[in-house]
XYZ file of C-alpha atoms in Angstrom:
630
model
C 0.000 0.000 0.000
C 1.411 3.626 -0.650
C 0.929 6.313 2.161
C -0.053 9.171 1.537
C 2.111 11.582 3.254
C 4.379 14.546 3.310
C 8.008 15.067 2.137
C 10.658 14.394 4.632
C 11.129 18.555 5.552
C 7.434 18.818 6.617
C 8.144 19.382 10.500
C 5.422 17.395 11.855
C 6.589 14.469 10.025
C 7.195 12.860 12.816
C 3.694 13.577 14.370
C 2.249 12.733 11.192
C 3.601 9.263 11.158
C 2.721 8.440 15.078
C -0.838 9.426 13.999
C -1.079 7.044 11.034
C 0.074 4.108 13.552
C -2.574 5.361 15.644
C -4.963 5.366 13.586
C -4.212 2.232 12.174
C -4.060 0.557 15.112
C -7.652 2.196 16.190
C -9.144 0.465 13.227
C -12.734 1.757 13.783
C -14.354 4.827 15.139
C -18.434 5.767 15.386
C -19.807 7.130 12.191
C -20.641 10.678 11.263
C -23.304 9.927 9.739
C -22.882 12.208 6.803
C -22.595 10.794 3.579
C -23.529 12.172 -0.476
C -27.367 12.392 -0.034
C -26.849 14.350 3.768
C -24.512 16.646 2.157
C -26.383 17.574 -0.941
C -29.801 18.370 1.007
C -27.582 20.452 3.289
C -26.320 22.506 0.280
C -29.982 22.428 -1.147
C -31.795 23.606 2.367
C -29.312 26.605 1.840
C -29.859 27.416 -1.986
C -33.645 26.711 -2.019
C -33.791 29.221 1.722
C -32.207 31.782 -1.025
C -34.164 31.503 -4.441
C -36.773 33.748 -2.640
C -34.744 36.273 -2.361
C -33.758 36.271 -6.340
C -35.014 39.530 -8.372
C -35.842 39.892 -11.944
C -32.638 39.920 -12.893
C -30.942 37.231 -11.281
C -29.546 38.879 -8.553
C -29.800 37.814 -4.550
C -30.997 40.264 -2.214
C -30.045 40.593 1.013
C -32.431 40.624 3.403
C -30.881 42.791 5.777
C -29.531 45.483 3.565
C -32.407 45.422 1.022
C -29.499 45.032 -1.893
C -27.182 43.052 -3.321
C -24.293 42.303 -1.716
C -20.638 41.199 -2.413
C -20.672 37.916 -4.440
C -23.681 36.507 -3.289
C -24.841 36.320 -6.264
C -22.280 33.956 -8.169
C -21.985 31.756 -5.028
C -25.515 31.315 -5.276
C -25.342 30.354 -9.275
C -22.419 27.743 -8.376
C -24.068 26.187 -5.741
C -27.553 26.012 -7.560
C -25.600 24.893 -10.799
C -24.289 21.794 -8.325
C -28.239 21.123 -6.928
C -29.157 20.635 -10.887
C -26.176 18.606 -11.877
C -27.605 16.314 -9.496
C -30.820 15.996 -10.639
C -32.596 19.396 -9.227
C -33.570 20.230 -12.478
C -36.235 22.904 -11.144
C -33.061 25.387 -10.348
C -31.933 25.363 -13.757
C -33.423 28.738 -14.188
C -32.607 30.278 -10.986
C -29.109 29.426 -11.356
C -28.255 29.910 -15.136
C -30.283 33.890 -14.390
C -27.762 34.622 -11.457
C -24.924 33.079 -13.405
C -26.123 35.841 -16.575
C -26.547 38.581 -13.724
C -23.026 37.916 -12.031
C -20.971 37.973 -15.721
C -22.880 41.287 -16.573
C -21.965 43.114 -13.389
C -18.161 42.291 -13.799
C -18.322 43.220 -17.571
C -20.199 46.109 -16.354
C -17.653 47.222 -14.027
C -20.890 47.442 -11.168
C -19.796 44.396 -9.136
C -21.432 44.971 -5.807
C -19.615 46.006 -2.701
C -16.066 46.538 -5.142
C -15.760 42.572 -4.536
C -14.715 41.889 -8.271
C -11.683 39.613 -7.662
C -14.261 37.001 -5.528
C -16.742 36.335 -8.431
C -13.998 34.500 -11.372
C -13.886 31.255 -9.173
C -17.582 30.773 -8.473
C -19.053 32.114 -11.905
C -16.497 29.089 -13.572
C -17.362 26.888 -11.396
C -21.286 27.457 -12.738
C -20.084 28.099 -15.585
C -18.340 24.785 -16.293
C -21.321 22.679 -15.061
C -24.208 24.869 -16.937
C -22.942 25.015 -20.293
C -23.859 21.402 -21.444
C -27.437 22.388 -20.633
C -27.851 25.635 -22.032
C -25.193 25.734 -25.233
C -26.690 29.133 -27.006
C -26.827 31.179 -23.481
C -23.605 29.322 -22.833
C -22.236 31.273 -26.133
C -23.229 34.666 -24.805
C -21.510 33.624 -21.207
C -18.337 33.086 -23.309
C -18.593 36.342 -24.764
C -18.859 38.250 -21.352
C -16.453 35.888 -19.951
C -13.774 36.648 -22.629
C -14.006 40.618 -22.446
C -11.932 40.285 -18.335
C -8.951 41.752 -18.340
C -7.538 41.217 -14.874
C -5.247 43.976 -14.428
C -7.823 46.426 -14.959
C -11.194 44.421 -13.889
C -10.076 43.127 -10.211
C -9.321 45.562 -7.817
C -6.358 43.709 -5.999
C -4.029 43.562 -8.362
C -0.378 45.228 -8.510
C -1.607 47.585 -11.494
C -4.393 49.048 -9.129
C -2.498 48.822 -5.823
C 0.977 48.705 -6.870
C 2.090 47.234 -2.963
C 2.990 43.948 -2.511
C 1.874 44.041 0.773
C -1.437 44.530 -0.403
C -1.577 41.250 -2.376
C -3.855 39.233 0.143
C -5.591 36.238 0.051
C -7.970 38.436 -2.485
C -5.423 38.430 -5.153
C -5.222 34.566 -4.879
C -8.845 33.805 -4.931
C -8.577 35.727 -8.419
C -5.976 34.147 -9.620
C -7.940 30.386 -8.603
C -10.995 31.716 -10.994
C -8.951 33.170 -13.565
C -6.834 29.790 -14.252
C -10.454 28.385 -14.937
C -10.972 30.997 -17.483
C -7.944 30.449 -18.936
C -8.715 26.437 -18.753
C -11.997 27.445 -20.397
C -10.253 28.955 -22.855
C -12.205 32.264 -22.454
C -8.960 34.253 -21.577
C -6.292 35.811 -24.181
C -3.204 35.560 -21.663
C -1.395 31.929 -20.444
C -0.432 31.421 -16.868
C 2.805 33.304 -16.711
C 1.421 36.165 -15.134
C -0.196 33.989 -12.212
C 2.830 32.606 -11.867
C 4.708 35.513 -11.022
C 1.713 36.411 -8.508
C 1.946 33.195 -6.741
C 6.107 33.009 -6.722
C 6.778 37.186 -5.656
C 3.737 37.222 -3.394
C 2.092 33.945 -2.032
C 4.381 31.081 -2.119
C 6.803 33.456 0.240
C 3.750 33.333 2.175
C 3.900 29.849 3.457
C 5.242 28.630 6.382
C 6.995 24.846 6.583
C 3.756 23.627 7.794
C 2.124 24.790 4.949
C 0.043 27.704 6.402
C -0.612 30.691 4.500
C 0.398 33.914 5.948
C -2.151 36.538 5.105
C -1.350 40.448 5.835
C 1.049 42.931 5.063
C 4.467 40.804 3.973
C 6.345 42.482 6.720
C 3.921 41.718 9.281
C 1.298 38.791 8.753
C -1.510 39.508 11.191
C -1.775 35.187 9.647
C -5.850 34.373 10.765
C -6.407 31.184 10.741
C -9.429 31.675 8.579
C -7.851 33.357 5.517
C -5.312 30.671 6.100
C -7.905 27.819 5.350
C -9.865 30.085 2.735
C -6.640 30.988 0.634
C -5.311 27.162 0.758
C -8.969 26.128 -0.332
C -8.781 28.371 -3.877
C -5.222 27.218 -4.690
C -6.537 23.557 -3.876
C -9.417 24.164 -6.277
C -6.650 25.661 -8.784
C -4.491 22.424 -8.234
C -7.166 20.183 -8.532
C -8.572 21.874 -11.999
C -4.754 20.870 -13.797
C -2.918 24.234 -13.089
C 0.749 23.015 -14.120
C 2.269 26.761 -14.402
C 6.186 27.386 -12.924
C 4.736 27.712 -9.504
C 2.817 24.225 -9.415
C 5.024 21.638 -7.686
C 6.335 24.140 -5.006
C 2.757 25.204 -3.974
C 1.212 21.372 -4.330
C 3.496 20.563 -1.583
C 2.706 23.772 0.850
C -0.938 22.986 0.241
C -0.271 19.466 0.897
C 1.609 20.125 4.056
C -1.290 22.589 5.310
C -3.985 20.087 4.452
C -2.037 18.143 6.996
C -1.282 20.290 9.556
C -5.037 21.153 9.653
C -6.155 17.959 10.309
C -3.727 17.139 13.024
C -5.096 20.563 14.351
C -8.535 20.134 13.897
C -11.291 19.604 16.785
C -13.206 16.630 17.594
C -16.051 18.982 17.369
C -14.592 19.452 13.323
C -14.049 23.008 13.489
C -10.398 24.847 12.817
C -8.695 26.861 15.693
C -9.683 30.569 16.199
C -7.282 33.092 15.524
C -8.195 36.325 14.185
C -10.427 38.212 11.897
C -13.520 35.980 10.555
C -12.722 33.697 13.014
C -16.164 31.177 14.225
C -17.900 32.151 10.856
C -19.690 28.799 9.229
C -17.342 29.498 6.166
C -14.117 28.736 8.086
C -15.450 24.789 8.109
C -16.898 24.792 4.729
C -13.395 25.756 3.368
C -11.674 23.181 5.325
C -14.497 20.310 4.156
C -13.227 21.033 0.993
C -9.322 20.543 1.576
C -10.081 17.780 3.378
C -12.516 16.238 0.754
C -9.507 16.647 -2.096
C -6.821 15.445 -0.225
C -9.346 12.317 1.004
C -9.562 11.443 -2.699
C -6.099 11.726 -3.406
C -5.193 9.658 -1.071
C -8.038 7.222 -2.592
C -6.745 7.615 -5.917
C -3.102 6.630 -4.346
C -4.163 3.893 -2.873
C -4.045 4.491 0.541
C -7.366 4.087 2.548
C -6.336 4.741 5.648
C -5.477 8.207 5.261
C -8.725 9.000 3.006
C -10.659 7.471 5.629
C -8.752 9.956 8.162
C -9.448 13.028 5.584
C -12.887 11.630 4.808
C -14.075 11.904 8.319
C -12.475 15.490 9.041
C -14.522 16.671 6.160
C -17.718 14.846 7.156
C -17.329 16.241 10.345
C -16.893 20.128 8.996
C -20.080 19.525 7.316
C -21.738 18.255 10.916
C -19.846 21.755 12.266
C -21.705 23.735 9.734
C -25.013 22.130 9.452
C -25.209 22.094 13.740
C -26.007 26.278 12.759
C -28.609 26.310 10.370
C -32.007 27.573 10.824
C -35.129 26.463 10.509
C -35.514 27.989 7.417
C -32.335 26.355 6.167
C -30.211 29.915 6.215
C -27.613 30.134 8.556
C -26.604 31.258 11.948
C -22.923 32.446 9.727
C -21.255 33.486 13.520
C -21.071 30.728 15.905
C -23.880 31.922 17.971
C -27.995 32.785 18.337
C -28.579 36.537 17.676
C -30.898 37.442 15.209
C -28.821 37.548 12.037
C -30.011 41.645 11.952
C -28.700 41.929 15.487
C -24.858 41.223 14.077
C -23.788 39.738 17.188
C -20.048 38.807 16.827
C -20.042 39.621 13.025
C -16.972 41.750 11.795
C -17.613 45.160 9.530
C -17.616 43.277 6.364
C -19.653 40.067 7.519
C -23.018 39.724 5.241
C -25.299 37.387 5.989
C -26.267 36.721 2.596
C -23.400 36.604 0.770
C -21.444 34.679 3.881
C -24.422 31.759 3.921
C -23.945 31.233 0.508
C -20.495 31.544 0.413
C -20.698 28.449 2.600
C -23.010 26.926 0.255
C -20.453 26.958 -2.393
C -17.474 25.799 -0.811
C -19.337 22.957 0.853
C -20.312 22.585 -2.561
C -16.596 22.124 -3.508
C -16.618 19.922 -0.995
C -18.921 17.500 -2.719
C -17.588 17.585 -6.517
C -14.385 16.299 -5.052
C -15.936 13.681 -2.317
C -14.129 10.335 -2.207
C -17.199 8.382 -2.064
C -19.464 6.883 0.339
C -17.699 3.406 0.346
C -14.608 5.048 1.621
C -14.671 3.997 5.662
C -14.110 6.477 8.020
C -11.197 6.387 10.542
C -10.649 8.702 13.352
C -8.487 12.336 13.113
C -5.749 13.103 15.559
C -7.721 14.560 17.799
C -10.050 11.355 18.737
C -6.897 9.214 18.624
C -3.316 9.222 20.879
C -2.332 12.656 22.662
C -0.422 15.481 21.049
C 1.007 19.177 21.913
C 1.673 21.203 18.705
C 2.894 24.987 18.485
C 2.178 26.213 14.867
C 5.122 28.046 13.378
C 5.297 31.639 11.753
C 3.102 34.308 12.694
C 0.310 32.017 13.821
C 1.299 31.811 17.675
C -1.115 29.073 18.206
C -1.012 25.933 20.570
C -3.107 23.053 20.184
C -3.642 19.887 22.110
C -5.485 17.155 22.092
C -6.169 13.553 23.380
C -9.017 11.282 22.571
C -12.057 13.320 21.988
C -11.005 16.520 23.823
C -8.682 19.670 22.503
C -7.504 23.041 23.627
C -6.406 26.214 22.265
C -3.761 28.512 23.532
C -2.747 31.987 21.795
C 0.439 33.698 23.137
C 1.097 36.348 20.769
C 1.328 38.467 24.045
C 0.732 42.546 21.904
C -1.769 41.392 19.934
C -5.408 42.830 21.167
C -7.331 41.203 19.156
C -5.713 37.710 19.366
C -5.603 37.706 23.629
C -2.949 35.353 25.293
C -4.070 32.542 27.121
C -5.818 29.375 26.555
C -9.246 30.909 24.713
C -10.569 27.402 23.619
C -12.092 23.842 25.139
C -13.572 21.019 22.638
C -14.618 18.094 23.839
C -16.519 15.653 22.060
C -20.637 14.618 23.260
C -20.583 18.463 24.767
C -21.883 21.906 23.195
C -19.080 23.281 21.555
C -19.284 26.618 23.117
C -19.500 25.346 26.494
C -15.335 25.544 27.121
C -16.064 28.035 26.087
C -14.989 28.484 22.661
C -13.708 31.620 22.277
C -12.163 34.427 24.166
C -12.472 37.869 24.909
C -10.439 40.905 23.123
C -8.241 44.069 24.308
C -9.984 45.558 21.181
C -12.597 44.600 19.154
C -10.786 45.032 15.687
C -13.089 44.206 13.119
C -15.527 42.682 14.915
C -18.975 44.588 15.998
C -20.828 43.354 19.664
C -24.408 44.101 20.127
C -24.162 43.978 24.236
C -21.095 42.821 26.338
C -18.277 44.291 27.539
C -14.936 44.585 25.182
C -12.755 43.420 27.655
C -9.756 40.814 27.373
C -10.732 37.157 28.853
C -9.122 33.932 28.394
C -8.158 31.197 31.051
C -4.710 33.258 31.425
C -3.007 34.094 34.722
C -3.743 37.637 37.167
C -1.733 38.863 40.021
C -2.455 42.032 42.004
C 0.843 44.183 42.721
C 1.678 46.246 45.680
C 0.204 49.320 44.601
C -3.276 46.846 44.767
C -3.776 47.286 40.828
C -4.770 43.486 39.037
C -3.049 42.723 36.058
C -3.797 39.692 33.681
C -1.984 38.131 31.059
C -4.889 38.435 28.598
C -4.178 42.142 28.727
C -0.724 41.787 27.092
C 1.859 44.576 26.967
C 1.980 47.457 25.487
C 3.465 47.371 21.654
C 4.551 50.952 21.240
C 2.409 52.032 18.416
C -1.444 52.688 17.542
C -3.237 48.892 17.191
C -4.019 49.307 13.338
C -6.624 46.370 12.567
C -5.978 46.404 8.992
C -1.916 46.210 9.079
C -1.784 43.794 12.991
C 0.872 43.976 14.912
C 5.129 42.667 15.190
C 5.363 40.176 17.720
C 8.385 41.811 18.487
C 6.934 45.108 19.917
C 7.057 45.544 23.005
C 9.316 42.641 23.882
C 7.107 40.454 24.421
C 7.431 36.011 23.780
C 7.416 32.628 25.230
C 9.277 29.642 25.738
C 7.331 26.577 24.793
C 8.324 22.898 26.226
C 6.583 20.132 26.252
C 7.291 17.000 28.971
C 8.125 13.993 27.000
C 7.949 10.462 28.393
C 4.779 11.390 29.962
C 2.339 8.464 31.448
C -0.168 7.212 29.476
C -3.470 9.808 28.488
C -1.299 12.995 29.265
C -0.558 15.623 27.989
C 2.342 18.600 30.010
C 3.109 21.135 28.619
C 4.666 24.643 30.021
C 5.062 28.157 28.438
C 7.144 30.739 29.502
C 5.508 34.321 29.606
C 8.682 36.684 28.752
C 7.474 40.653 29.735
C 7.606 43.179 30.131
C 4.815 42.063 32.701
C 4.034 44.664 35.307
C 5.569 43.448 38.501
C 7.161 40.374 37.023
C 10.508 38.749 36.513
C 9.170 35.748 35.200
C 5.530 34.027 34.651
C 5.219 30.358 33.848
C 2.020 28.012 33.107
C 2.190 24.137 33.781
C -0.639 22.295 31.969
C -1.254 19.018 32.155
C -4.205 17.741 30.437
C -6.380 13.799 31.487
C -9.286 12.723 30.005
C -11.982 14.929 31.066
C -9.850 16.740 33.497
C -7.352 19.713 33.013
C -4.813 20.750 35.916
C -3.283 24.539 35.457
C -0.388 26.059 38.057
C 0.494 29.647 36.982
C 3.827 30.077 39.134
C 4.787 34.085 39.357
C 8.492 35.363 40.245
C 7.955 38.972 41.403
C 6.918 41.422 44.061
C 2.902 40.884 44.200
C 0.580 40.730 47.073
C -1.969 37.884 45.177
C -1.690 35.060 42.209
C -4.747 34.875 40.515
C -6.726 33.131 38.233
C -9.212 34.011 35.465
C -11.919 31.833 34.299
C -14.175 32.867 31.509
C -17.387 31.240 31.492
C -20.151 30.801 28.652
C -22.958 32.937 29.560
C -25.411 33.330 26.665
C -25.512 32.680 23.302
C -28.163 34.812 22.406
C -30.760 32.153 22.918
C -30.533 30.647 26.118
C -28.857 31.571 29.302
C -26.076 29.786 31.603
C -26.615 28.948 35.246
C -23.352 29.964 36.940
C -22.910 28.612 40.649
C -20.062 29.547 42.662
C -19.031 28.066 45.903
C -15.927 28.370 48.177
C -13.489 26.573 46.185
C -15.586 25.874 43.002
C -17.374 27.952 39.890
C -19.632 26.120 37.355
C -21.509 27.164 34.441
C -24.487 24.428 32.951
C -25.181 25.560 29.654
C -27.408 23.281 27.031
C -27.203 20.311 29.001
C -23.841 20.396 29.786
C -21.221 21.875 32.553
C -17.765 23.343 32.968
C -16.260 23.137 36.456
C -13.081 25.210 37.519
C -11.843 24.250 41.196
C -9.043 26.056 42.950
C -6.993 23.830 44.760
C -5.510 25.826 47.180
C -6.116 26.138 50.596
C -7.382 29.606 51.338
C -8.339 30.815 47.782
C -11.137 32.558 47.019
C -13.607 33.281 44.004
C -15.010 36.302 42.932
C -17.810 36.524 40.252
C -17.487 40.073 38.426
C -20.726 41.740 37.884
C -20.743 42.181 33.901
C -20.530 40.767 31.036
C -17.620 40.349 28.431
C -18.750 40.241 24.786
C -17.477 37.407 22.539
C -17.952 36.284 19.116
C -20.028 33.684 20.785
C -22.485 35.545 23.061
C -21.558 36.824 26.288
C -18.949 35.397 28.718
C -18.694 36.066 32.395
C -15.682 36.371 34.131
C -14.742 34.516 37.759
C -11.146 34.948 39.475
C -9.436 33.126 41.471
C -7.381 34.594 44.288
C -4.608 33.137 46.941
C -3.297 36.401 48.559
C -0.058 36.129 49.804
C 1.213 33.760 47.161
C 3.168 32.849 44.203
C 1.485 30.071 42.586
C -1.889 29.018 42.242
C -3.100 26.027 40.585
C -7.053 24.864 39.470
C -8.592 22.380 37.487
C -11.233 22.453 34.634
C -13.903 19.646 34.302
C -16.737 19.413 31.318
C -19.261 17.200 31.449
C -23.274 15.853 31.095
């Protein structure tokens, strides 16, 4: 049998081949559930929630906005194209009139929103699938389709912008539609000047696990989301035959980062937070799809064991997305329950529309490239063995995981809208908000609150200094300039890092780990965490070197998701918050410690989160444990 696997550099390898043992050795694992016919009504309850919002001329209308937005529109006709090629023959209209309306607007220069360099990709895609079935409109397609020039019709482009800082994950999801146009035929250029795109600008980009850097070049501000959306277009590029300059060099980053996702991804099937767009449903859908290519790769390789692994973690993305829809088969596109006109957690640019349907199409993706139903699932990394992994660039993320449970720990310590601290619990059977799932932020960047404070929360340590002022690390230091939200922040302001070590030869089920808070911290020499994470249990000791009258603890706890309510105890030694049937239980353990319950509320993409601390005056170290459960 051949294994599907990375080249020898990747620097997980190692981690990569202890899973495969693993999961070999595991042999079964309880079934998703989700197979062809599941994930084609999903798509469906999504497209047909839409097609009542279609106008006259093809176009979607928001709701919320009373317009057209961004690239609804196209996503829409790609998605819809998909529901007919498998037998929806009813939406043959709908889509082939919003595939006519989405070609005339870019023509037409009137692209809604200035969102031009989304719509190649998705009007292909439609496209590619509707033409058979409609040859003479296909003909006048072709014509509109033939009259883009991309230097002058998209709007991130060095011709328009002329910064290479500015060419983002937008330039690449161009480039992904426009080698389909060019594979069409429909375009008067070859791929040399996509190849110089992806070699000056995107291929620098990558990191040796494979993740894409977006931001400025001199300082990524690297979410994990446009990390996962930008390796999801160049997979679809791949995948359609590009062979340009470029193609062996990026097949093996986006090989390596459909890798490192699934040895990072949550039992629960969702991708770690980290930035801008983070929690929004399109964050799985993207990663259904790299898993669903690289599942039937490894099919077409002949190695089931590792397209059983990639089958499940996109079967499981599709469970993460479809556990949000509505009863009208739209979309809750944040993680939580707000109304969608209440925009709860959404960032400036979030649509509902165009965002639900965005989803639609990449889970659509998802589906053209499916490795079948007879391939057998087998469990990911994190429902098999125990693993600690620090991602590598600008990315500042921790993950770990044994079976069925994972956590999240950001220490970018300047950052304030990535806080330090461990922001996210997973655990398999158990709401996935109930860790909670998300923490709080110094500032709220892009991202709009309806209620809650905007105050920094994470499971991070406090102390209170002699002066009797708290500090927490969740706060961060101060980086010396203006937070900018468009351009992020260097990690190396303000002086701030870590030292990450994890305890090897540990005993069976457990995970230690420690990290190393370097300041400036306010009334620190030195601040270290110990984690050691059980099945079902985790044990934290922050340990403080400094002059400080207190060591503290903060624990945020899920308070409301916009729907329903937590009930948050607190006792002498113990604070617990039962939420949707289940509970999360933080217990100091030492002696003379107390718990405080602040009055309000912090505001997360979530809902709300309330805030408890833990307090040992006259101390240095404090230690607690979390518990989740039924």
């Amino acid at each position: 049998m051949l294994a599907y696997t990375s080249d020898s550099a990747y620097p997980w390898k190692g981690e990569l081949e202890r899973f495969r043992t693993q999961a070999e050795q595991a042999k079964h694992v309880e079934p998703s559930g989700w197979n062809r016919a599941r994930k084609i009504a999903l798509i469906e309850d999504i497209v047909r929630a839409y097609s009542g919002y279609q106008q006259e001329n093809g176009a979607i209308k928001d709701p919320f906005s009373d317009r057209e937005r961004y690239y609804s529109t196209p996503a829409y006709a790609f998605a819809a194209a998909v529901l007919v090629q498998e037998g929806r023959a009813d939406l043959l209209t709908s889509a082939a009139a919003a595939l006519t309306h989405s070609i005339s607007l870019v023509v037409r220069g009137e692209v809604p929103d200035n969102h031009a360099d989304f719509f190649p990709i998705l009007m292909l895609r439609a496209y590619v699938l509707l033409q058979p079935l409609l040859p003479e409109q296909a003909t006048r397609w072709a014509a509109g389709l033939k009259q883009i020039e991309p230097e002058e019709t998209y709007v991130f482009t060095m011709s328009k912008m002329n910064n290479p800082n500015r060419m983002i994950n937008w330039n690449v999801i161009m480039i992904s539609g426009e080698y389909l146009r060019y594979r069409e035929q429909l375009a008067s250029e070859g791929t040399e000047w996509m190849d110089h795109y992806l070699e000056s600008y995107h291929l620098p980009r990558f990191t040796a696990l494979g993740l894409y850097q977006d931001g400025p070049l001199d300082r990524p501000n690297s979410p994990l989301a446009y990390d996962i959306a930008t390796r999801y277009h160049l997979g679809v590029m791949l995948d359609a035959g590009y062979d340009g300059s470029c193609a062996s060099s990026l097949a093996e980053s986006i090989r390596r980062g459909a890798f490192t996702s699934l040895l990072t991804l949550s039992p629960l099937g969702e991708i770690p937070p980290r930035g801008r767009s983070s929690q929004h449903q399109w964050n799985e859908a993207a990663a259904a799809y790299v898993f669903s290519s690289h599942a039937s790769a490894a099919k077409q390789m002949g190695d089931p064991l590792m397209a059983g692994v990639f089958a499940r973690a996109a079967n499981l993305c599709f469970a993460a997305v479809d556990g949000w829809k509505m009863e009208d088969g739209r979309l809750h596109i944040v993680r939580n329950r707000y109304a969608p006109e209440v925009r709860h957690g959404y960032e400036i640019y979030t649509n509902h529309t165009c965002y639900t349907l965005w989803t639609a199409a990449a889970l659509a993706n998802a589906y053209l490239c499916d490795p079948g139903d007879e391939v057998v699932e087998l469990p990911i990394p994190s429902e098999v063995g125990m693993r600690v992994l620090q991602m590598d660039g600008w990315f500042e993320t921790i993950t770990a995981s044994l079976p069925g449970q994972q956590m999240v720990l950001h220490t970018a310590l300047n950052d304030p809208y990535t806080v330090p601290g461990l922001v996210r619990i997973h655990q398999q059977g158990l709401p996935g908000l109930i860790g909670p799932a998300a923490a709080g932020h110094t500032e709220s960047g892009f991202t709009e609150f309806s209620e809650g404070e905007t105050l920094p929360i994470s499971y991070c340590p406090a102390w209170r200094t002699p002066d009797g002022q708290w500090h927490s690390l969740a706060a961060g230091i101060p980086s010396g300039s203006e937070y900018n939200r468009d351009t992020g922040i260097n990690p190396s302001d303000g002086g701030g890092a870590i030292v990450f070590n994890v305890v090897e030869d540990q005993g069976q089920e457990t995970n230690t780990f420690t990290v190393d808070w370097i300041g400036p911290l306010v009334g620190l020499q030195s601040l270290r965490a110990y984690y050691t994470q059980q099945p079902g249990l985790l044990t934290v000791t922050y340990e403080f070197e400094g002059e400080i009258e207190a060591a503290g603890a903060v624990i945020p706890l899920m308070f409301s998701d916009g729907e329903e309510q937590a009930v948050i105890t607190v006792s002498d030694n113990c604070v617990r918050s039962e939420f949707r049937g289940a509970y999360v239980e933080s217990t100091v353990l030492d002696e003379g410690a107390e718990i405080c319950l602040q009055d309000y509320t912090v505001a997360s993409r979530n809902g709300l989160l309330k805030e408890a601390r833990m307090v040992l005056s006259d101390s240095q170290r404090i230690t607690f444990t979390v518990h989740l459960g039924q």
